Coordinates of C-alpha atoms in Angstrom, one line a residue:
X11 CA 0.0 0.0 0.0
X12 CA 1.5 3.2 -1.0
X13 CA -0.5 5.1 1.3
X14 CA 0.9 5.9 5.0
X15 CA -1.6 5.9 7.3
X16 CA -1.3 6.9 10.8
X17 CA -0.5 4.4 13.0
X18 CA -3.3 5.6 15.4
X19 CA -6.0 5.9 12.9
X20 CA -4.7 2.2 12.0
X21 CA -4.8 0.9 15.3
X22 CA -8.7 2.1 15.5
X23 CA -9.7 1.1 12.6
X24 CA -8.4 -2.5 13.5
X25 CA -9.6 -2.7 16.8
X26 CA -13.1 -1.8 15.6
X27 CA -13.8 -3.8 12.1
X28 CA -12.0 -6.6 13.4
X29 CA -12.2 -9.5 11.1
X30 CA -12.9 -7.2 8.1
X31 CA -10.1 -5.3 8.7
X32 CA -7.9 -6.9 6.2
X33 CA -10.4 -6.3 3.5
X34 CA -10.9 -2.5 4.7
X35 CA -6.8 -1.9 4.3
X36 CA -6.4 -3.5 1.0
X37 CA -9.1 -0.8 -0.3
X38 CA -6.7 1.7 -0.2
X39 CA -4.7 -0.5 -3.1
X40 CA -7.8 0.8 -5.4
X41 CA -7.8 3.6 -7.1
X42 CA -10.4 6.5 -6.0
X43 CA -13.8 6.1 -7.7
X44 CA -15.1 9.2 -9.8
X45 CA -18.2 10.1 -10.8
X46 CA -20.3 12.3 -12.6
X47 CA -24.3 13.3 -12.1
X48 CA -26.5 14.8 -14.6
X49 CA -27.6 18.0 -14.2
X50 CA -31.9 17.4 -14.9
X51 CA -32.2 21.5 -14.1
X52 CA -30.7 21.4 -17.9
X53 CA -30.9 17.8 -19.8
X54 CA -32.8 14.9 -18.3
X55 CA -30.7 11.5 -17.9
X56 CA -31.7 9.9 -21.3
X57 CA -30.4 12.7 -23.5
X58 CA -27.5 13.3 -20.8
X59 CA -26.7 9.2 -22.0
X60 CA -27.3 9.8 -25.7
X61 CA -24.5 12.6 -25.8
X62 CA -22.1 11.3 -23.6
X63 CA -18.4 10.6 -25.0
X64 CA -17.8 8.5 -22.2
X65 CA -18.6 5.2 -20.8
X66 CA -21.1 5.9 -18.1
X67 CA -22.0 3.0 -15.1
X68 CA -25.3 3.8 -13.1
X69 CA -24.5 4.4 -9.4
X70 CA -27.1 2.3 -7.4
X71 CA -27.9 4.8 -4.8
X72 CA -28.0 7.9 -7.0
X73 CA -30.5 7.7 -10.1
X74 CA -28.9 10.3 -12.0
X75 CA -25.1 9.4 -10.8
X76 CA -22.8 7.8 -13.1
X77 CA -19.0 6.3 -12.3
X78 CA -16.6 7.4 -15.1
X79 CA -13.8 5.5 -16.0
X80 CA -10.2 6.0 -14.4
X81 CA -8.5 8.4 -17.0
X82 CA -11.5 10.1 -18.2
X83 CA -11.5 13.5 -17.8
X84 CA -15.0 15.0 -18.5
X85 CA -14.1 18.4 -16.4
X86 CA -12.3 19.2 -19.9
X87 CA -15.0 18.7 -22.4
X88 CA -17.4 21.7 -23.3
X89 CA -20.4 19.6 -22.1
X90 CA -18.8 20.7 -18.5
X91 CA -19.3 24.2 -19.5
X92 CA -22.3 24.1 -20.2
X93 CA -23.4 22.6 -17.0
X94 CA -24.9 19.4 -18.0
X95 CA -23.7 17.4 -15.2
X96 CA -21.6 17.7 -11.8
X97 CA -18.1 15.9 -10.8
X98 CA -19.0 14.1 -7.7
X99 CA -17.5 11.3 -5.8
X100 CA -20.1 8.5 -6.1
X101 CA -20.6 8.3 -2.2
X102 CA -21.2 12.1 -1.8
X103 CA -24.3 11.6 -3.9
X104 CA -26.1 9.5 -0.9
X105 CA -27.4 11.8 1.5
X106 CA -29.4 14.1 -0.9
X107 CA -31.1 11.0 -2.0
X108 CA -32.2 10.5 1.8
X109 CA -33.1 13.9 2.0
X110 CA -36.3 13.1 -0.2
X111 CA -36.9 16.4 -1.7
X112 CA -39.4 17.1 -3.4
X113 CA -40.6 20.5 -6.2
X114 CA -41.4 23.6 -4.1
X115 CA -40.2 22.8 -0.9
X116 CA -37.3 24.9 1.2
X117 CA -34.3 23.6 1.7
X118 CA -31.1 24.1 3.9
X119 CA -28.1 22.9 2.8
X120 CA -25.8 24.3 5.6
X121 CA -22.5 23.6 5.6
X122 CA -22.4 23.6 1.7
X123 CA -19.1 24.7 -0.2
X124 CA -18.2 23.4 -2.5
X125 CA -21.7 22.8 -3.7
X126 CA -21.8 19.4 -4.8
X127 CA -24.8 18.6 -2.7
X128 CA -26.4 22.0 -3.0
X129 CA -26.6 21.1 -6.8
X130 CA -28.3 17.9 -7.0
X131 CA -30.8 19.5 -4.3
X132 CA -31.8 22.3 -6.3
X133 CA -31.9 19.8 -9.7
X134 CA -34.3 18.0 -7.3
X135 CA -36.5 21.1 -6.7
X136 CA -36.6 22.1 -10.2
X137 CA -36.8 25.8 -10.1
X138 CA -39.6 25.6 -7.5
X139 CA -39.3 26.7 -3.7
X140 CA -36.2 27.5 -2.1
X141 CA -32.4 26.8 -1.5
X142 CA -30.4 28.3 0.8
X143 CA -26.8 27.4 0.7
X144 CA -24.7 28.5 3.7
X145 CA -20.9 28.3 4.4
X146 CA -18.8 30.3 6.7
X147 CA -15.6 29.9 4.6
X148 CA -15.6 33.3 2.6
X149 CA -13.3 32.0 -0.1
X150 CA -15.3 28.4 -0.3
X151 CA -18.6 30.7 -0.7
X152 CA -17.1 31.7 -4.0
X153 CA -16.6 28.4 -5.2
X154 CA -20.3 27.5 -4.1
X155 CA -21.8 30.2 -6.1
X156 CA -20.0 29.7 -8.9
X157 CA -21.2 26.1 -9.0
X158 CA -24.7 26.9 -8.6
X159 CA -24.6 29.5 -11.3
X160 CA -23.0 26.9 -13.9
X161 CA -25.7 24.8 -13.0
X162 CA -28.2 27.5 -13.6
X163 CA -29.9 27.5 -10.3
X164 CA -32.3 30.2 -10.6
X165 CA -34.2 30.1 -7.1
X166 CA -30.8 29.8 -5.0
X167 CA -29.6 32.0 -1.9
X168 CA -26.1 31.8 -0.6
X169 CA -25.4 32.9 2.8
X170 CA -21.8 33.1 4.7
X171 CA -23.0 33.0 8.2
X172 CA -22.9 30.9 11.3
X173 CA -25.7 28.7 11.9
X174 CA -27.2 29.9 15.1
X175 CA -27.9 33.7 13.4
X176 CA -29.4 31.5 10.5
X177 CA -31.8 29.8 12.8
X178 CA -32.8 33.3 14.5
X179 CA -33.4 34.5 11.3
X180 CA -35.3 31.5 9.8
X181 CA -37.0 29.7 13.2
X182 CA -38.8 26.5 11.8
X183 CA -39.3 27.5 8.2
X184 CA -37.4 24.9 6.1
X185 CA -39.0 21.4 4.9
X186 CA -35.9 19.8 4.8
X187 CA -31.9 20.7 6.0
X188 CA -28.7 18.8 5.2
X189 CA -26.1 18.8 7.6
X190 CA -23.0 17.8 5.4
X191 CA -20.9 18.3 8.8
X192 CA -16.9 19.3 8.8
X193 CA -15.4 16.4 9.9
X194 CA -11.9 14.5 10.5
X195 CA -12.0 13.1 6.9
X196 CA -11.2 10.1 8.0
X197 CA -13.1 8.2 4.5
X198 CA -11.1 10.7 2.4
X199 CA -7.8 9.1 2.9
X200 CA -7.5 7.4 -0.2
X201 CA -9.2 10.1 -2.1
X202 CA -7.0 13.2 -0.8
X203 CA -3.7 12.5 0.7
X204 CA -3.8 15.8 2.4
X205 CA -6.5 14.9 4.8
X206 CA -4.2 12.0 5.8
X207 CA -1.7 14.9 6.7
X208 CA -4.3 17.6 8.8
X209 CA -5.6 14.1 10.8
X210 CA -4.4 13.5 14.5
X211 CA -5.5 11.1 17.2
X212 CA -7.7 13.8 18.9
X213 CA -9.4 15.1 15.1
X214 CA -12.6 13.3 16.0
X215 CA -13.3 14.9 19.3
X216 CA -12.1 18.4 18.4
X217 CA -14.8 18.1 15.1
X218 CA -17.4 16.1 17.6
X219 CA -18.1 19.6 19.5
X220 CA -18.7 21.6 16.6
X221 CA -21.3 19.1 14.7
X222 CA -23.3 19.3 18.5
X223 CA -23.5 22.5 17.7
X224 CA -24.5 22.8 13.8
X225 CA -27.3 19.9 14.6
X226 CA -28.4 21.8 17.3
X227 CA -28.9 24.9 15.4
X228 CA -30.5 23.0 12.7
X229 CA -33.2 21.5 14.4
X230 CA -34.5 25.1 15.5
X231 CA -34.7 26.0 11.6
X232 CA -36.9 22.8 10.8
X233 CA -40.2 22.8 10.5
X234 CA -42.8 20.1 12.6
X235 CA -42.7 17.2 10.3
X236 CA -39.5 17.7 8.7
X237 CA -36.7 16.2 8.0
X238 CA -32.5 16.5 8.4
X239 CA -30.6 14.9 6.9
X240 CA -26.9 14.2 9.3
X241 CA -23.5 13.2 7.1
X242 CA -20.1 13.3 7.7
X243 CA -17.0 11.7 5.1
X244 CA -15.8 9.9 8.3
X245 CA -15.3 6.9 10.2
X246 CA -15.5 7.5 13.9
X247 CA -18.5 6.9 15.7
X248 CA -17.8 9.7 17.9
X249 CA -18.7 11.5 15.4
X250 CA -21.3 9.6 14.0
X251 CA -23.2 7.6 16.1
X252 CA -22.2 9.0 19.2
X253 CA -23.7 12.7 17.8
X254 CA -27.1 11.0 16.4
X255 CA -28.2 9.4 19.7
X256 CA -26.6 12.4 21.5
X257 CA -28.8 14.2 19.5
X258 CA -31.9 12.1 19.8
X259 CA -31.8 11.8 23.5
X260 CA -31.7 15.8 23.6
X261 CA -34.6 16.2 21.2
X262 CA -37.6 13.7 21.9
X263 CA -39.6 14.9 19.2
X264 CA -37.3 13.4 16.4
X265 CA -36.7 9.8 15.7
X266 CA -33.7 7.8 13.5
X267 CA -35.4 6.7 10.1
X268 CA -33.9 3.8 7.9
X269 CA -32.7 5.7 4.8
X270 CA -34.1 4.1 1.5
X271 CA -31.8 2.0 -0.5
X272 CA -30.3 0.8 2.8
X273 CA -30.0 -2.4 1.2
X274 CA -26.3 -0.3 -0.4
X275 CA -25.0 0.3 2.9
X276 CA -24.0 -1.0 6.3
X277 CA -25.9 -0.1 9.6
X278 CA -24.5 1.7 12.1
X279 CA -22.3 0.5 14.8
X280 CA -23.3 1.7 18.4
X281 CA -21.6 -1.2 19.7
X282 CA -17.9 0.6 18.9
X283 CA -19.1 3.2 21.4
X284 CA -19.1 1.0 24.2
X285 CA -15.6 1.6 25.7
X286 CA -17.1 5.2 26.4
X287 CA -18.7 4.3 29.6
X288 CA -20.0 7.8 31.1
X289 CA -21.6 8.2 27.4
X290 CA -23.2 4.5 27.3
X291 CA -25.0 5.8 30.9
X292 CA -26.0 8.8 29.7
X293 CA -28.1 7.8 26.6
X294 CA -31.1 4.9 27.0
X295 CA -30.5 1.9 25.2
X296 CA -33.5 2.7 23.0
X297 CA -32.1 5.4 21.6
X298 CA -28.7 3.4 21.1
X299 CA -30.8 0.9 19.4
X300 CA -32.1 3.7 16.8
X301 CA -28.5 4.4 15.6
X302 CA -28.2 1.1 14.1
X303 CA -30.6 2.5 11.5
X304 CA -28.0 5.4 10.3
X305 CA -25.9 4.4 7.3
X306 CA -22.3 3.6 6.8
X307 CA -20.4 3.6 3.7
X308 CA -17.7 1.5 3.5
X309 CA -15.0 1.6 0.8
X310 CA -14.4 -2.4 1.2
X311 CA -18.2 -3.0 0.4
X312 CA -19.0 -0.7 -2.1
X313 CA -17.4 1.4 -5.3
X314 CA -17.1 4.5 -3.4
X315 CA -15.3 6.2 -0.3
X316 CA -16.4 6.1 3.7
X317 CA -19.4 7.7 4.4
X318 CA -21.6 8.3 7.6
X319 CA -25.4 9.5 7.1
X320 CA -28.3 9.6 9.2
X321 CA -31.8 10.5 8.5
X322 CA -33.7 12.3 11.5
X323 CA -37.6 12.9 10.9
X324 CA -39.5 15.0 12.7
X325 CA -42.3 13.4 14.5
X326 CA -44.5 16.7 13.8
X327 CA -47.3 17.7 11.7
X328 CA -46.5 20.2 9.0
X329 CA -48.0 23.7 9.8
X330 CA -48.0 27.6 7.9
X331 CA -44.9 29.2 6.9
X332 CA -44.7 32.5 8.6
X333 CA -46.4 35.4 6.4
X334 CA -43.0 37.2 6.0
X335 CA -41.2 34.3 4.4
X336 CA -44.2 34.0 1.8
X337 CA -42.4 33.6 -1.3
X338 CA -43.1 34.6 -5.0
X339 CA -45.2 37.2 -5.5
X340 CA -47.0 37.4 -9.1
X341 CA -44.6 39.4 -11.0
X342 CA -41.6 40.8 -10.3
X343 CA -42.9 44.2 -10.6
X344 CA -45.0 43.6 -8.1
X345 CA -42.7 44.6 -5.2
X346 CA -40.8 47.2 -7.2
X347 CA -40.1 50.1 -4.9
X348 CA -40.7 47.8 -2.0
X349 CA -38.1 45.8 -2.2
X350 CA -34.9 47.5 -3.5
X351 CA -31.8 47.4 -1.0
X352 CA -31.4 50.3 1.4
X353 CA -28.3 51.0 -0.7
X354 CA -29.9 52.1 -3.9
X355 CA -32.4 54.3 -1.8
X356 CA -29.5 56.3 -0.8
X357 CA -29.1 58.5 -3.4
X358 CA -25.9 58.8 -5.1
X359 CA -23.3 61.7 -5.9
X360 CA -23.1 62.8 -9.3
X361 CA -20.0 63.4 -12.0
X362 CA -20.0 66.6 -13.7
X363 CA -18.3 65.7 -17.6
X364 CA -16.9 69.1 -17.7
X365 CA -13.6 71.5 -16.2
X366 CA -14.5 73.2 -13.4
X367 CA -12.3 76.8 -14.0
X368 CA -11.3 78.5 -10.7
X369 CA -13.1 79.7 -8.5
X370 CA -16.3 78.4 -10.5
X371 CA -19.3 77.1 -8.5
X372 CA -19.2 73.3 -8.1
X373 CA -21.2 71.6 -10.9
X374 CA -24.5 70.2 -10.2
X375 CA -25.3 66.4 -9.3
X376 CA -26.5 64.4 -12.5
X377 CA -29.6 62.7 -10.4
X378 CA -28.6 59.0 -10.8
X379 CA -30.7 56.8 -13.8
X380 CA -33.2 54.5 -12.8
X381 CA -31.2 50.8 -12.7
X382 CA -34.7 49.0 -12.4
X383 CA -35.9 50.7 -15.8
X384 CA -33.0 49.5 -17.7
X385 CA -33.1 46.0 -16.3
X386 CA -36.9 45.9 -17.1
X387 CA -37.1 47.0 -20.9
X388 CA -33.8 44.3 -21.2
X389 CA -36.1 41.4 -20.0
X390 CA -38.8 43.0 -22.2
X391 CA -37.0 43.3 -24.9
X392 CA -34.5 39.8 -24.5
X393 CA -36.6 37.2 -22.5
X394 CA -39.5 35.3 -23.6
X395 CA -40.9 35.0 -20.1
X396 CA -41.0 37.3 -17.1
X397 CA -38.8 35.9 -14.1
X398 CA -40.4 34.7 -11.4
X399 CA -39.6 35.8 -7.6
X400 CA -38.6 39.2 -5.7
X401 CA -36.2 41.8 -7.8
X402 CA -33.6 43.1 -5.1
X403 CA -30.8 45.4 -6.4
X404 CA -27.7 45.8 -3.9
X405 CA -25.5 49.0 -5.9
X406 CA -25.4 48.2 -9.3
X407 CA -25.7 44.6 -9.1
X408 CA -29.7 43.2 -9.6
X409 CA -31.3 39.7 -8.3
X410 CA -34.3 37.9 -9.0
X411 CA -34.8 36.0 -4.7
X412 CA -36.8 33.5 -4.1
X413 CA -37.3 35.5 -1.2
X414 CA -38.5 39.4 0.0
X415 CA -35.5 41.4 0.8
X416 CA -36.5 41.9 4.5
X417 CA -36.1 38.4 4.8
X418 CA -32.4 38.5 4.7
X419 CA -31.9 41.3 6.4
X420 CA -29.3 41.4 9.0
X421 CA -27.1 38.1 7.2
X422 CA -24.3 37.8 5.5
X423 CA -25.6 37.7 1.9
X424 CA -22.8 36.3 -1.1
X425 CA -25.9 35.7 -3.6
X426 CA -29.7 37.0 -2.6
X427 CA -30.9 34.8 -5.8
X428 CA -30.3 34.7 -9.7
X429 CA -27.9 37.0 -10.1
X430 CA -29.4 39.1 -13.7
X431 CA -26.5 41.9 -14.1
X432 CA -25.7 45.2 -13.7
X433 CA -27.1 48.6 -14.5
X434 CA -24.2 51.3 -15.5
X435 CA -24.5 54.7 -16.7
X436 CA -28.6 53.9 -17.5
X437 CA -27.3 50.6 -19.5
X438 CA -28.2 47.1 -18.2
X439 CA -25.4 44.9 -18.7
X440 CA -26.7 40.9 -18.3
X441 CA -24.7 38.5 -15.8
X442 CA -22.7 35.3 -17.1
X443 CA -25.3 33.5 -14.5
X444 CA -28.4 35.1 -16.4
X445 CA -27.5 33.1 -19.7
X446 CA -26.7 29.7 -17.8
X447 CA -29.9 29.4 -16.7
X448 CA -31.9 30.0 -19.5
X449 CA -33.1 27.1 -22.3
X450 CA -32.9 28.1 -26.0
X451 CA -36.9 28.9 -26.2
X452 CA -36.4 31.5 -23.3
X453 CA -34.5 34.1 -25.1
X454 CA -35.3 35.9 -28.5
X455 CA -31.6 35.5 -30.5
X456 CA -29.9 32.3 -30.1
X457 CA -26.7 30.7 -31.8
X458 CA -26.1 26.9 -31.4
X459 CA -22.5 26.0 -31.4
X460 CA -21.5 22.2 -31.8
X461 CA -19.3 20.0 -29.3
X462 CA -17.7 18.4 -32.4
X463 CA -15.6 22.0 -34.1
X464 CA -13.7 23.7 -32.6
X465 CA -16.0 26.5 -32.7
X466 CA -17.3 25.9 -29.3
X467 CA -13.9 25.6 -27.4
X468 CA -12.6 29.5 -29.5
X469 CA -16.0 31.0 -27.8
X470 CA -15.3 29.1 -24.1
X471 CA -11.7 30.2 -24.6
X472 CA -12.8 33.7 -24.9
X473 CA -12.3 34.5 -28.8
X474 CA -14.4 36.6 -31.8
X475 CA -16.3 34.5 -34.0
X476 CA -17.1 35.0 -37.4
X477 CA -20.5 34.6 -37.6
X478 CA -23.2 35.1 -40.4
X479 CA -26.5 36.4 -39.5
X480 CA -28.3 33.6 -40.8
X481 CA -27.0 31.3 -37.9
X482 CA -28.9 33.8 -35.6
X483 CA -32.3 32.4 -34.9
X484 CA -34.3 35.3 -33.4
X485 CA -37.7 35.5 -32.8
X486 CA -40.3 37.1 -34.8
X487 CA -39.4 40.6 -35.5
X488 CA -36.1 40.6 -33.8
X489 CA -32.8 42.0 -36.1
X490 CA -29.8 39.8 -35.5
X491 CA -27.4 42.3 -33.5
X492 CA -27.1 42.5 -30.1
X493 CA -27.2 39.9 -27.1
X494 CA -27.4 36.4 -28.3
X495 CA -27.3 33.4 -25.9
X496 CA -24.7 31.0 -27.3
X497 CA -25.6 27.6 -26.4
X498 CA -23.5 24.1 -27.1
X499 CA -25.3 21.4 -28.5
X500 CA -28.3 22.9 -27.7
X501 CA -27.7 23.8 -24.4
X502 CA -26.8 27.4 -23.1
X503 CA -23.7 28.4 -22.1
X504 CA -23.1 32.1 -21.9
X505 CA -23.9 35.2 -23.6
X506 CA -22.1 37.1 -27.1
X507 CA -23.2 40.4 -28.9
X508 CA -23.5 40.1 -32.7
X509 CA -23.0 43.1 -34.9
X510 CA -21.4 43.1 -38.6
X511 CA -20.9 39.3 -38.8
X512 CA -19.3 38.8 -35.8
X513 CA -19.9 37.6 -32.3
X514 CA -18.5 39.5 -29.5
X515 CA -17.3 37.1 -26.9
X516 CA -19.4 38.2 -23.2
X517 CA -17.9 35.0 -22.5
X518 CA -16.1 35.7 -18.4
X519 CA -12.3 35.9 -18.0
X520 CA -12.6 33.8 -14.7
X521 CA -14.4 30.8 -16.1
X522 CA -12.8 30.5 -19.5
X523 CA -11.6 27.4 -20.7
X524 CA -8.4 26.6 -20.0
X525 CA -7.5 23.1 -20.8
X526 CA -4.5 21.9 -23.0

């Protein structure tokens, strides 16, 4: 084994699988599994299948998961770009699934950089209801935005705050939270070699106290009949089992329910918890007896790395969302004035354009143009449809949220929803994320670019294209030039302006293609 493992993590592991021991160790001979899952916000499985380049395996516990071959690399094909799919290690897939969510529900995902998981919730809401994705790592918040916007997540929100001022905020309002909780890593040994470096023999307790903690908070933000959803990419049941019937014993009105497709995974193991006598006293055996129906991944007994996850359901009945939180009014007119960000009340010093001579009276403030009436003859004039949700404009930068501005007041915001673009000098200016949410039929001039050129790698590289104004589809009375949503195979992928045979690449600097 070319691995080192620490000899305490060793010992442990030893003392605790016993006789499978042997077949646990040799795992780490195997190369990592990788996997990719199918983005159904953008292309459903079936057509996802008919494109792919690649040989694709079904993962059992995730319906749209596949494993990908060792030496496949489908992070560099424009497909990728596009957002048709996510690059997910099989096992990471499991605890959404047991999250059971369902269209138009609200949803927590709270410790959720780098956004694996926040994605395949949202591709489970499909556009309806409400995600919040939370992390308190600023520069992992960037990472977790930019993946929800490739995946053109339209009803997202992404927070940078601690849990507990979430749950002040948000007191029983979400159907259904995931706690993907930091942990000692322990089942990403074989995966990421730097985890084996950051573990010592007292990780497990030091991450034990913070996941109390995040639970806690998380209960307060769940509604009477909900559900959370408890995982961790670790081994030790002290922070595993020991924290679920910790957690149990603490709250009477949950219970530990048998995640679907158990059949995939092993039961917990209270038993390993035995040797911590004041903990064994201080939780009733019954409640013991409920952890055996959490899950463990095991990277001996299945094509994927270690994995902990419990389901906890709310014994409840569900009630009425609080009328502040109701979410999506009519239009998103309909809360115009209402709901702009105390910022863009403020109003805003002018520039004179000319010399002020000496001794001359200062020049006059130009009164600041209207960033609302831009954005608002743009999706007149662009979209085919009239976005959904609250408009919420924070300086220059304008939202469509899933929720009323109010509602967020007081958090750390990163992204209050579909983030549309900016308004300068009177001009709207449309986001990168605006395009990668949209299908073809949504927008009135289109250009379809092919996987199979090279055309579509020059525009995700950044480059002008020639192109003639017959390859513009536009809708009925609509002239060629202007903004044109450039989609790959069909699918969109970011925005150009045509004028005078050419396509103007709006294509971003930070998410250009970049592969040899």
């Amino acid at each position: 084994m070319a691995l080192q493992l620490p000899a305490a993590f060793e010992e442990r592991m030893k003392s605790i699988l016993q006789d499978q021991y042997d077949r646990f160790i040799a795992s780490y001979d195997h190369d990592p599994y990788s996997g990719i899952r199918v983005n159904t916000l953008k292309i459903s499985v079936e057509d996802l299948l008919s494109l792919s380049p690649w040989r694709l395996k079904p993962i059992p516990w995730c319906p749209t998961g596949y494993y990908t071959e060792t030496g496949e690399r489908p992070g560099r094909h424009p497909y990728y770009h596009a957002g048709l799919y996510y690059i997910q290690e099989p096992s990471a897939m499991a605890p959404v699934e047991m999250l059971d969510v369902k269209p138009g529900e609200k949803v927590l995902d709270l410790c959720a950089a780098p956004g694996g998981k926040s994605t395949q919730i949202a591709a489970k809401l499909q556009g309806q209801g409400l995600l919040i994705s939370n992390d308190l790592n600023s520069e992992r918040t960037k990472a977790l935005a930019k993946n929800l916007e490739l995946y053109g997540v339209r009803n997202g929100v992404v927070l940078q705050e601690h849990p507990e001022r979430i749950a002040g905020k948000f007191p029983g309002f979400f159907d259904k939270i995931l706690v993907d909780a930091p942990c000692s890593g322990e089942g990403m040994f074989r995966k990421d070699e730097d985890m084996v470096r950051q573990w010592d023999a007292q990780s497990p307790l030091k991450y034990a106290a913070m996941q109390r903690d995040i639970l806690k908070s998380a209960a307060k933000m769940l509604k009477p009949g909900g559900r959370i959803v408890y995982s961790t990419c670790t081994f030790s049941p002290e922070e595993n089992e020991a924290i679920i019937a910790e957690f149990i014993a603490e709250h009477e009105h949950f219970h530990v329910r048998t995640p679907e497709r158990s059949g995939c995974f092993a039961q917990g193991e209270p038993e390993w918890l035995k040797g911590n006598e004041e903990l064994a006293r201080a939780i009733p055996a019954e409640i013991w007896e409920q952890t055996k129906h959490t899950a463990r991944l095991w990277p001996h007994l299945i094509e994927g790395e270690g994995h902990f996850l419990a389901v906890l359901q709310h014994d409840g009945t569900r009630e009425e969302e609080p009328e502040l939180l109701q979410t999506t009014p009519a239009s998103h007119a309909d809360g115009r004035e209402r709901l702009r960000s105390k910022e863009q009340m403020r109003p805003e010093r002018g520039r004179s354009s000319g010399k002020k001579g000496k001794g001359s009276p200062k020049a006059a403030a130009a009164p600041m143009a209207d960033p609302l009436e831009a954005y608002e003859q743009f999706i007149k004039s662009h979209l085919a449809f009239e976005p959904g949700g609250y408009t919420i404009v924070y300086g220059q930068h304008i939202y469509q949220s899933p929720l009323p501005a109010e509602a967020l007041d007081g958090l750390k915001v990163v992204r209050p929803g579909w983030y549309m673009g900016d308004a300068k000098n009177g001009r709207f200016v449309p986001a990168h994320p605006l395009a990668t949410a949209l299908h073809p039929e949504e927008f009135h001039r289109v250009l379809s670019l092919t996987s199979e050129t090279g055309e579509a790698v020059r525009y995700l590289k950044g480059e002008t294209l020639d192109v003639e104004a017959q390859r513009i589809a536009c809708s009925e009375g609509m002239a060629a030039k202007g903004y044109v949503l450039v989609c790959i195979d069909g699918y969109s992928a970011g925005f150009g302006k045509w004028q005078d045979g050419f396509l103007k690449n709006e294509y971003p600097a930070g998410w250009r293609w970049t592969s040899i």
